[in-house]
Amino acid sequence: MRGRIGLVLTLALLLVAGWWWQERPLRPSVTTRLLMGTLVEISTWGMPEALSMRAVALAFDEMTRVEERMSRMRPESELARINRGQRGQWQPISAELALVVDRGLAMGRLASGAFDIGLGSLSDLWGFSLEPPPTRPPPADRIAGWLAQRARQNDAGIERSGESEKKIRLDNAGVGLDLGGIAKGYAVERAVEMLRREGVQDALINAGGDMRILGSKGGKPWHVGLRDPRDPQGVAAILDLAGEVALSTSGDYERFFMADGIRHHHILDPKTGQSARAGLISVSVQAPDSMTADGLSTALFVLGEQAGLAMLRHFPGCEALLIREDGSHFQTTGFIGRWVKGP
Ligand code: AMP
Ligand code: MG
């Protein structure tokens, strides 16, 4: 009898072990979706397939929801409605959109205007978000016209009185909100929140230039590569990331065209109305959350090395790797990354 019980117990144990082995694959489960104008990839580790798929689907749904609210290019989005609204009039704004706008405004103040979420009309002139993408710069007089309007984020005011009912006012005909430099980071952060809520402890979200780590990959760090800005197949640096960390990269190779030997790209300098040319071709920022990393990488790109590193000092726990026009690089001491591209 004893022997029988032993045998039954052993068989039951083997069954459970077998189930566990099958349900917890030794490779990440990876799902990809086209969102926010880029390929978004979510990898989870060590979770039963069905649970992981459910969590990832909810995370993608959440990112879609954020995009539908904050995209300037979707006529039905809340942001587009505000941009179309009457100038000088208070308009209702959701607490969620107000939060992202507020973070953008704060980033702009710290960047002394190099980062400016009020440059939507300038983005419209360049048209980098359009399909097909542009092949010529806008006429010089249109850019001069935009510069003369002096439309800046200072022309956007948020009423902070009530917590639940917020209002926004745009005061300049030329001002339009563009959250392209920061909203992807917010969306990624929301996706992380959904994964966490569904019990996911270990994940990697890669949304184009924005990466976010949660936990580890079976006790080991997630191994990620930073693209060589001048070689789509090449890797410039390798990072082993674990825990709560975000990494955002802004580069002049993401959306660009060449005209008369000049590279025109989607990161704009509000001072000149042209693509930012401050000596950097790629900026990666490591931060505790994706929205900070996203905003900072764009801001530092426009500011350039010296002013950019000065701004970074306002953000404890944030580190950066900068790649200069001549291909050389600089990384702050706390940046977790190994340069592999050569000198
Ligand atoms: P990212 O790819 O995160 O560096 O952000 C680039 C996007 O941010 C562009 O596609 C624009 O939507 C927006 N953008 C471009 N220049 C600026 C700027 N100087 N300040 C704030 N947002 C910008
Ligand atoms: Mg950004």
Tab-separated table of C-alpha atoms and ligand atoms in Angstrom:
chain	number	residue	atom	x	y	z
A	1	MET	CA	0.000	0.000	0.000
A	2	ARG	CA	2.800	2.376	1.038
A	3	GLY	CA	4.649	1.652	-2.207
A	4	ARG	CA	1.494	2.411	-4.169
A	5	ILE	CA	0.986	5.769	-2.492
A	6	GLY	CA	4.628	6.568	-3.139
A	7	LEU	CA	4.234	5.701	-6.803
A	8	VAL	CA	1.069	7.796	-7.150
A	9	LEU	CA	2.769	10.735	-5.433
A	10	THR	CA	5.819	10.458	-7.685
A	11	LEU	CA	3.614	10.324	-10.775
A	12	ALA	CA	1.648	13.356	-9.599
A	13	LEU	CA	4.880	15.238	-8.981
A	14	LEU	CA	6.156	14.351	-12.430
A	15	LEU	CA	2.902	15.549	-13.957
A	16	VAL	CA	3.106	18.893	-12.150
A	17	ALA	CA	6.770	19.276	-13.109
A	18	GLY	CA	5.906	18.468	-16.707
A	19	TRP	CA	3.112	21.039	-16.731
A	20	TRP	CA	5.396	23.637	-15.166
A	21	TRP	CA	8.088	22.939	-17.714
A	22	GLN	CA	5.642	23.238	-20.593
A	23	GLU	CA	3.916	26.337	-19.273
A	24	ARG	CA	7.063	28.269	-18.471
A	25	PRO	CA	9.087	28.284	-21.668
A	26	LEU	CA	12.792	29.003	-21.479
A	27	ARG	CA	12.564	31.685	-24.077
A	28	PRO	CA	10.805	35.020	-24.077
A	29	SER	CA	7.331	35.154	-25.501
A	30	VAL	CA	7.415	37.989	-28.044
A	31	THR	CA	4.449	39.848	-29.573
A	32	THR	CA	4.701	42.676	-32.089
A	33	ARG	CA	2.202	45.319	-33.175
A	34	LEU	CA	2.319	48.413	-35.359
A	35	LEU	CA	1.452	51.338	-33.082
A	36	MET	CA	2.267	55.049	-32.820
A	37	GLY	CA	3.992	54.980	-36.184
A	38	THR	CA	6.457	52.314	-35.102
A	39	LEU	CA	6.802	48.588	-34.500
A	40	VAL	CA	6.165	47.891	-30.815
A	41	GLU	CA	7.461	44.643	-29.381
A	42	ILE	CA	6.558	43.252	-25.962
A	43	SER	CA	8.541	40.313	-24.583
A	44	THR	CA	7.646	38.528	-21.377
A	45	TRP	CA	9.584	35.827	-19.593
A	46	GLY	CA	8.686	32.821	-17.477
A	47	MET	CA	4.912	33.155	-17.650
A	48	PRO	CA	2.323	30.656	-18.775
A	49	GLU	CA	1.614	31.447	-22.427
A	50	ALA	CA	-2.106	32.132	-21.989
A	51	LEU	CA	-1.591	34.576	-19.102
A	52	SER	CA	1.213	36.332	-20.918
A	53	MET	CA	-0.857	36.716	-24.087
A	54	ARG	CA	-3.750	38.199	-22.143
A	55	ALA	CA	-1.498	40.688	-20.322
A	56	VAL	CA	0.276	41.725	-23.520
A	57	ALA	CA	-3.041	42.207	-25.368
A	58	LEU	CA	-4.226	44.507	-22.552
A	59	ALA	CA	-0.931	46.435	-22.686
A	60	PHE	CA	-1.295	46.960	-26.451
A	61	ASP	CA	-4.927	48.050	-26.006
A	62	GLU	CA	-3.792	50.606	-23.446
A	63	MET	CA	-1.136	52.006	-25.793
A	64	THR	CA	-3.745	52.239	-28.558
A	65	ARG	CA	-6.046	54.140	-26.193
A	66	VAL	CA	-3.275	56.625	-25.352
A	67	GLU	CA	-2.421	57.077	-29.027
A	68	GLU	CA	-6.067	57.716	-29.875
A	69	ARG	CA	-6.153	60.462	-27.265
A	70	MET	CA	-2.760	62.109	-27.778
A	71	SER	CA	-1.933	61.846	-31.460
A	72	ARG	CA	-1.873	65.182	-33.270
A	73	MET	CA	-2.394	63.368	-36.570
A	74	ARG	CA	-5.726	61.735	-35.678
A	75	PRO	CA	-8.501	64.263	-36.326
A	76	GLU	CA	-10.759	62.640	-33.712
A	77	SER	CA	-8.159	62.652	-30.896
A	78	GLU	CA	-8.547	64.871	-27.849
A	79	LEU	CA	-5.305	66.634	-28.730
A	80	ALA	CA	-6.431	67.372	-32.304
A	81	ARG	CA	-9.728	68.751	-30.960
A	82	ILE	CA	-7.849	71.119	-28.648
A	83	ASN	CA	-5.556	72.187	-31.492
A	84	ARG	CA	-8.608	73.008	-33.636
A	85	GLY	CA	-10.281	74.942	-30.810
A	86	GLN	CA	-10.701	78.712	-30.638
A	87	ARG	CA	-7.654	80.664	-29.550
A	88	GLY	CA	-7.983	82.589	-26.308
A	89	GLN	CA	-10.851	80.359	-25.076
A	90	TRP	CA	-10.665	77.878	-22.214
A	91	GLN	CA	-11.315	74.348	-23.448
A	92	PRO	CA	-11.911	71.202	-21.394
A	93	ILE	CA	-8.979	68.794	-21.175
A	94	SER	CA	-8.899	65.343	-19.553
A	95	ALA	CA	-6.779	64.918	-16.436
A	96	GLU	CA	-4.671	62.347	-18.314
A	97	LEU	CA	-3.855	64.603	-21.258
A	98	ALA	CA	-3.252	67.516	-18.876
A	99	LEU	CA	-0.700	65.385	-17.020
A	100	VAL	CA	1.314	64.682	-20.170
A	101	VAL	CA	1.024	68.300	-21.357
A	102	ASP	CA	2.221	69.467	-17.926
A	103	ARG	CA	5.233	67.155	-18.063
A	104	GLY	CA	6.014	68.424	-21.568
A	105	LEU	CA	5.761	72.051	-20.438
A	106	ALA	CA	8.075	71.368	-17.489
A	107	MET	CA	10.586	69.652	-19.767
A	108	GLY	CA	10.450	72.666	-22.091
A	109	ARG	CA	11.108	75.118	-19.265
A	110	LEU	CA	14.157	73.154	-18.102
A	111	ALA	CA	15.416	72.950	-21.687
A	112	SER	CA	15.145	76.745	-22.051
A	113	GLY	CA	12.794	76.310	-24.995
A	114	ALA	CA	14.879	73.792	-26.972
A	115	PHE	CA	12.127	71.293	-26.171
A	116	ASP	CA	8.768	72.839	-26.976
A	117	ILE	CA	5.450	70.995	-27.209
A	118	GLY	CA	3.906	74.123	-28.786
A	119	LEU	CA	5.648	73.638	-32.140
A	120	GLY	CA	2.831	71.643	-33.771
A	121	SER	CA	2.438	74.118	-36.665
A	122	LEU	CA	6.146	73.827	-37.446
A	123	SER	CA	5.838	70.010	-37.411
A	124	ASP	CA	2.894	70.418	-39.820
A	125	LEU	CA	5.070	72.488	-42.163
A	126	TRP	CA	7.767	69.801	-42.258
A	127	GLY	CA	5.274	66.923	-42.400
A	128	PHE	CA	7.515	64.151	-41.069
A	129	SER	CA	4.473	62.310	-39.711
A	130	LEU	CA	2.758	62.195	-43.110
A	131	GLU	CA	2.504	59.272	-45.513
A	132	PRO	CA	4.338	59.425	-47.828
A	133	PRO	CA	7.076	61.239	-45.881
A	134	PRO	CA	8.415	64.529	-47.260
A	135	THR	CA	11.323	64.739	-49.708
A	136	ARG	CA	11.820	68.545	-49.773
A	137	PRO	CA	12.012	71.121	-46.978
A	138	PRO	CA	9.071	73.546	-46.667
A	139	PRO	CA	9.449	76.904	-48.474
A	140	ALA	CA	11.757	79.268	-46.561
A	141	ASP	CA	9.066	81.941	-46.285
A	142	ARG	CA	6.723	79.517	-44.508
A	143	ILE	CA	9.389	78.814	-41.887
A	144	ALA	CA	10.122	82.539	-41.596
A	145	GLY	CA	6.383	83.077	-41.105
A	146	TRP	CA	6.295	80.515	-38.309
A	147	LEU	CA	9.324	82.094	-36.608
A	148	ALA	CA	7.698	85.547	-36.849
A	149	GLN	CA	4.564	84.264	-35.082
A	150	ARG	CA	6.686	83.383	-32.046
A	151	ALA	CA	4.301	80.540	-31.262
A	152	ARG	CA	5.695	78.759	-28.244
A	153	GLN	CA	4.533	76.485	-25.462
A	154	ASN	CA	4.227	79.593	-23.262
A	155	ASP	CA	1.102	80.311	-25.269
A	156	ALA	CA	-0.522	77.224	-23.753
A	157	GLY	CA	-1.958	77.616	-20.274
A	158	ILE	CA	-3.532	74.949	-18.109
A	159	GLU	CA	-5.995	75.923	-15.405
A	160	ARG	CA	-5.032	74.053	-12.303
A	161	SER	CA	-7.888	74.978	-9.972
A	162	GLY	CA	-10.102	71.870	-9.994
A	163	GLU	CA	-8.513	68.420	-9.884
A	164	SER	CA	-11.224	66.704	-11.899
A	165	GLU	CA	-12.123	69.479	-14.323
A	166	LYS	CA	-9.113	70.909	-16.026
A	167	LYS	CA	-9.028	73.462	-18.795
A	168	ILE	CA	-6.487	74.515	-21.376
A	169	ARG	CA	-6.153	77.717	-23.391
A	170	LEU	CA	-4.058	78.331	-26.480
A	171	ASP	CA	-3.308	82.001	-26.985
A	172	ASN	CA	-1.450	82.205	-30.271
A	173	ALA	CA	-2.883	81.400	-33.699
A	174	GLY	CA	0.390	79.704	-34.607
A	175	VAL	CA	0.612	77.458	-31.571
A	176	GLY	CA	-0.354	73.795	-31.864
A	177	LEU	CA	0.402	71.048	-29.389
A	178	ASP	CA	2.702	68.228	-30.503
A	179	LEU	CA	3.381	65.554	-27.891
A	180	GLY	CA	5.476	63.425	-30.276
A	181	GLY	CA	8.592	63.932	-28.160
A	182	ILE	CA	7.108	62.573	-24.937
A	183	ALA	CA	3.755	60.752	-25.390
A	184	LYS	CA	5.297	57.481	-26.563
A	185	GLY	CA	7.115	57.327	-23.243
A	186	TYR	CA	3.842	57.874	-21.415
A	187	ALA	CA	2.149	55.133	-23.474
A	188	VAL	CA	4.978	52.704	-22.675
A	189	GLU	CA	4.684	53.532	-18.986
A	190	ARG	CA	0.939	52.804	-19.126
A	191	ALA	CA	1.650	49.488	-20.868
A	192	VAL	CA	4.028	48.562	-18.045
A	193	GLU	CA	1.284	49.371	-15.559
A	194	MET	CA	-1.109	46.999	-17.363
A	195	LEU	CA	1.481	44.203	-17.481
A	196	ARG	CA	2.161	44.621	-13.785
A	197	ARG	CA	-1.542	44.594	-12.978
A	198	GLU	CA	-1.832	41.257	-14.803
A	199	GLY	CA	0.946	39.751	-12.731
A	200	VAL	CA	3.812	40.099	-15.212
A	201	GLN	CA	7.075	40.534	-13.341
A	202	ASP	CA	9.596	40.203	-16.157
A	203	ALA	CA	9.170	42.015	-19.454
A	204	LEU	CA	10.816	44.140	-22.105
A	205	ILE	CA	8.896	46.688	-24.176
A	206	ASN	CA	10.613	48.002	-27.263
A	207	ALA	CA	8.686	50.789	-28.965
A	208	GLY	CA	11.026	52.058	-31.645
A	209	GLY	CA	13.359	54.394	-29.794
A	210	ASP	CA	11.761	53.737	-26.421
A	211	MET	CA	12.641	50.688	-24.361
A	212	ARG	CA	11.346	49.787	-20.928
A	213	ILE	CA	12.510	46.946	-18.726
A	214	LEU	CA	10.558	45.236	-16.009
A	215	GLY	CA	12.398	42.736	-13.836
A	216	SER	CA	14.822	40.313	-15.453
A	217	LYS	CA	15.058	37.522	-17.985
A	218	GLY	CA	15.077	34.447	-15.798
A	219	GLY	CA	17.314	36.084	-13.201
A	220	LYS	CA	19.627	37.526	-15.861
A	221	PRO	CA	19.499	41.065	-17.233
A	222	TRP	CA	17.771	41.824	-20.522
A	223	HIS	CA	20.415	42.182	-23.192
A	224	VAL	CA	19.721	45.064	-25.584
A	225	GLY	CA	21.652	46.786	-28.352
A	226	LEU	CA	21.776	50.457	-29.322
A	227	ARG	CA	21.689	51.067	-33.042
A	228	ASP	CA	24.635	52.516	-34.882
A	229	PRO	CA	23.112	55.778	-36.188
A	230	ARG	CA	24.819	55.407	-39.571
A	231	ASP	CA	24.400	51.664	-40.093
A	232	PRO	CA	20.872	50.216	-39.790
A	233	GLN	CA	22.341	46.747	-39.233
A	234	GLY	CA	25.140	47.818	-36.867
A	235	VAL	CA	25.213	48.021	-33.084
A	236	ALA	CA	26.998	50.901	-31.333
A	237	ALA	CA	26.590	49.821	-27.710
A	238	ILE	CA	25.312	46.902	-25.689
A	239	LEU	CA	23.395	47.204	-22.450
A	240	ASP	CA	22.446	44.672	-19.811
A	241	LEU	CA	19.397	46.076	-18.070
A	242	ALA	CA	17.349	44.781	-15.165
A	243	GLY	CA	14.808	46.179	-12.714
A	244	GLU	CA	12.837	49.352	-13.286
A	245	VAL	CA	14.650	51.135	-16.075
A	246	ALA	CA	13.804	52.938	-19.300
A	247	LEU	CA	16.038	53.755	-22.230
A	248	SER	CA	15.027	56.201	-24.935
A	249	THR	CA	16.965	57.109	-28.048
A	250	SER	CA	16.444	60.166	-30.256
A	251	GLY	CA	18.376	60.186	-33.516
A	252	ASP	CA	18.577	62.016	-36.817
A	253	TYR	CA	18.193	58.695	-38.674
A	254	GLU	CA	14.690	57.772	-37.524
A	255	ARG	CA	12.674	59.964	-39.897
A	256	PHE	CA	14.749	61.953	-42.365
A	257	PHE	CA	15.416	62.790	-45.996
A	258	MET	CA	18.434	64.159	-47.807
A	259	ALA	CA	18.086	67.251	-50.005
A	260	ASP	CA	21.049	69.003	-51.659
A	261	GLY	CA	23.428	67.087	-49.410
A	262	ILE	CA	21.685	68.205	-46.219
A	263	ARG	CA	20.039	65.777	-43.808
A	264	HIS	CA	16.622	67.009	-42.702
A	265	HIS	CA	15.082	65.057	-39.824
A	266	HIS	CA	12.099	65.090	-37.471
A	267	ILE	CA	13.698	66.658	-34.368
A	268	LEU	CA	13.231	70.386	-34.824
A	269	ASP	CA	14.990	73.353	-33.287
A	270	PRO	CA	12.359	75.961	-32.342
A	271	LYS	CA	15.040	78.686	-32.579
A	272	THR	CA	15.738	78.102	-36.286
A	273	GLY	CA	12.635	76.253	-37.474
A	274	GLN	CA	15.025	73.716	-39.034
A	275	SER	CA	16.084	70.216	-38.017
A	276	ALA	CA	18.199	70.394	-34.859
A	277	ARG	CA	21.919	70.518	-35.591
A	278	ALA	CA	23.785	70.833	-32.323
A	279	GLY	CA	26.578	68.386	-33.106
A	280	LEU	CA	24.829	65.173	-32.028
A	281	ILE	CA	23.375	62.437	-34.221
A	282	SER	CA	22.029	60.179	-31.476
A	283	VAL	CA	21.131	60.644	-27.816
A	284	SER	CA	20.175	57.780	-25.504
A	285	VAL	CA	18.851	58.494	-22.047
A	286	GLN	CA	18.512	55.962	-19.263
A	287	ALA	CA	15.914	56.929	-16.659
A	288	PRO	CA	13.668	55.351	-14.033
A	289	ASP	CA	10.595	55.813	-16.277
A	290	SER	CA	9.883	56.056	-19.996
A	291	MET	CA	8.254	59.480	-20.095
A	292	THR	CA	11.318	61.110	-18.534
A	293	ALA	CA	13.679	59.159	-20.806
A	294	ASP	CA	11.623	60.060	-23.907
A	295	GLY	CA	11.358	63.778	-23.191
A	296	LEU	CA	14.989	64.048	-22.151
A	297	SER	CA	16.430	62.278	-25.189
A	298	THR	CA	14.602	64.691	-27.514
A	299	ALA	CA	15.537	67.728	-25.410
A	300	LEU	CA	19.214	66.772	-25.162
A	301	PHE	CA	19.373	66.168	-28.899
A	302	VAL	CA	18.273	69.765	-29.576
A	303	LEU	CA	20.446	71.250	-26.820
A	304	GLY	CA	23.681	69.544	-27.833
A	305	GLU	CA	26.398	68.139	-25.610
A	306	GLN	CA	27.252	70.929	-23.211
A	307	ALA	CA	23.816	72.406	-22.518
A	308	GLY	CA	22.259	68.926	-22.706
A	309	LEU	CA	24.511	67.494	-20.000
A	310	ALA	CA	23.826	70.569	-17.846
A	311	MET	CA	20.087	69.885	-18.164
A	312	LEU	CA	20.567	66.206	-17.344
A	313	ARG	CA	21.964	67.192	-13.943
A	314	HIS	CA	18.459	68.298	-12.930
A	315	PHE	CA	17.307	64.683	-13.234
A	316	PRO	CA	18.666	62.393	-10.529
A	317	GLY	CA	18.981	58.767	-11.629
A	318	CYS	CA	19.204	59.721	-15.312
A	319	GLU	CA	22.241	58.985	-17.465
A	320	ALA	CA	23.047	59.527	-21.130
A	321	LEU	CA	25.088	58.314	-24.052
A	322	LEU	CA	25.694	60.880	-26.786
A	323	ILE	CA	26.995	60.127	-30.278
A	324	ARG	CA	28.575	63.079	-32.053
A	325	GLU	CA	28.585	63.943	-35.752
A	326	ASP	CA	32.125	62.611	-36.151
A	327	GLY	CA	31.065	59.220	-34.759
A	328	SER	CA	32.792	59.659	-31.390
A	329	HIS	CA	30.759	59.256	-28.231
A	330	PHE	CA	30.456	60.355	-24.637
A	331	GLN	CA	28.675	58.546	-21.845
A	332	THR	CA	27.987	59.717	-18.303
A	333	THR	CA	29.591	57.584	-15.597
A	334	GLY	CA	26.377	55.876	-14.486
A	335	PHE	CA	25.240	54.907	-17.993
A	336	ILE	CA	24.927	51.129	-18.124
A	337	GLY	CA	26.315	50.405	-21.537
A	338	ARG	CA	29.344	48.992	-23.286
A	339	TRP	CA	30.527	50.765	-26.425
A	340	VAL	CA	31.271	48.128	-29.050
A	341	LYS	CA	31.652	50.124	-32.234
A	342	GLY	CA	35.319	50.983	-31.947
A	343	PRO	CA	36.906	54.191	-30.691
B	1	AMP	P1	11.621	61.670	-30.378
B	1	AMP	O1	11.532	60.707	-31.520
B	1	AMP	O2	11.103	61.170	-29.078
B	1	AMP	O3	12.946	62.294	-30.241
B	1	AMP	O4	10.623	62.859	-30.707
B	1	AMP	C1	10.561	63.472	-31.945
B	1	AMP	C2	9.164	64.010	-32.115
B	1	AMP	O5	8.951	65.046	-31.148
B	1	AMP	C3	8.930	64.649	-33.456
B	1	AMP	O6	8.404	63.721	-34.364
B	1	AMP	C4	7.946	65.761	-33.116
B	1	AMP	O7	6.638	65.230	-33.025
B	1	AMP	C5	8.366	66.181	-31.728
B	1	AMP	N1	9.400	67.228	-31.698
B	1	AMP	C6	10.299	67.556	-32.651
B	1	AMP	N2	11.114	68.540	-32.228
B	1	AMP	C7	10.728	68.827	-30.955
B	1	AMP	C8	11.165	69.774	-29.987
B	1	AMP	N3	12.179	70.614	-30.224
B	1	AMP	N4	10.513	69.799	-28.800
B	1	AMP	C9	9.471	68.964	-28.546
B	1	AMP	N5	9.027	68.064	-29.408
B	1	AMP	C10	9.629	67.988	-30.615
B	2	MG	MG	11.519	61.719	-27.132
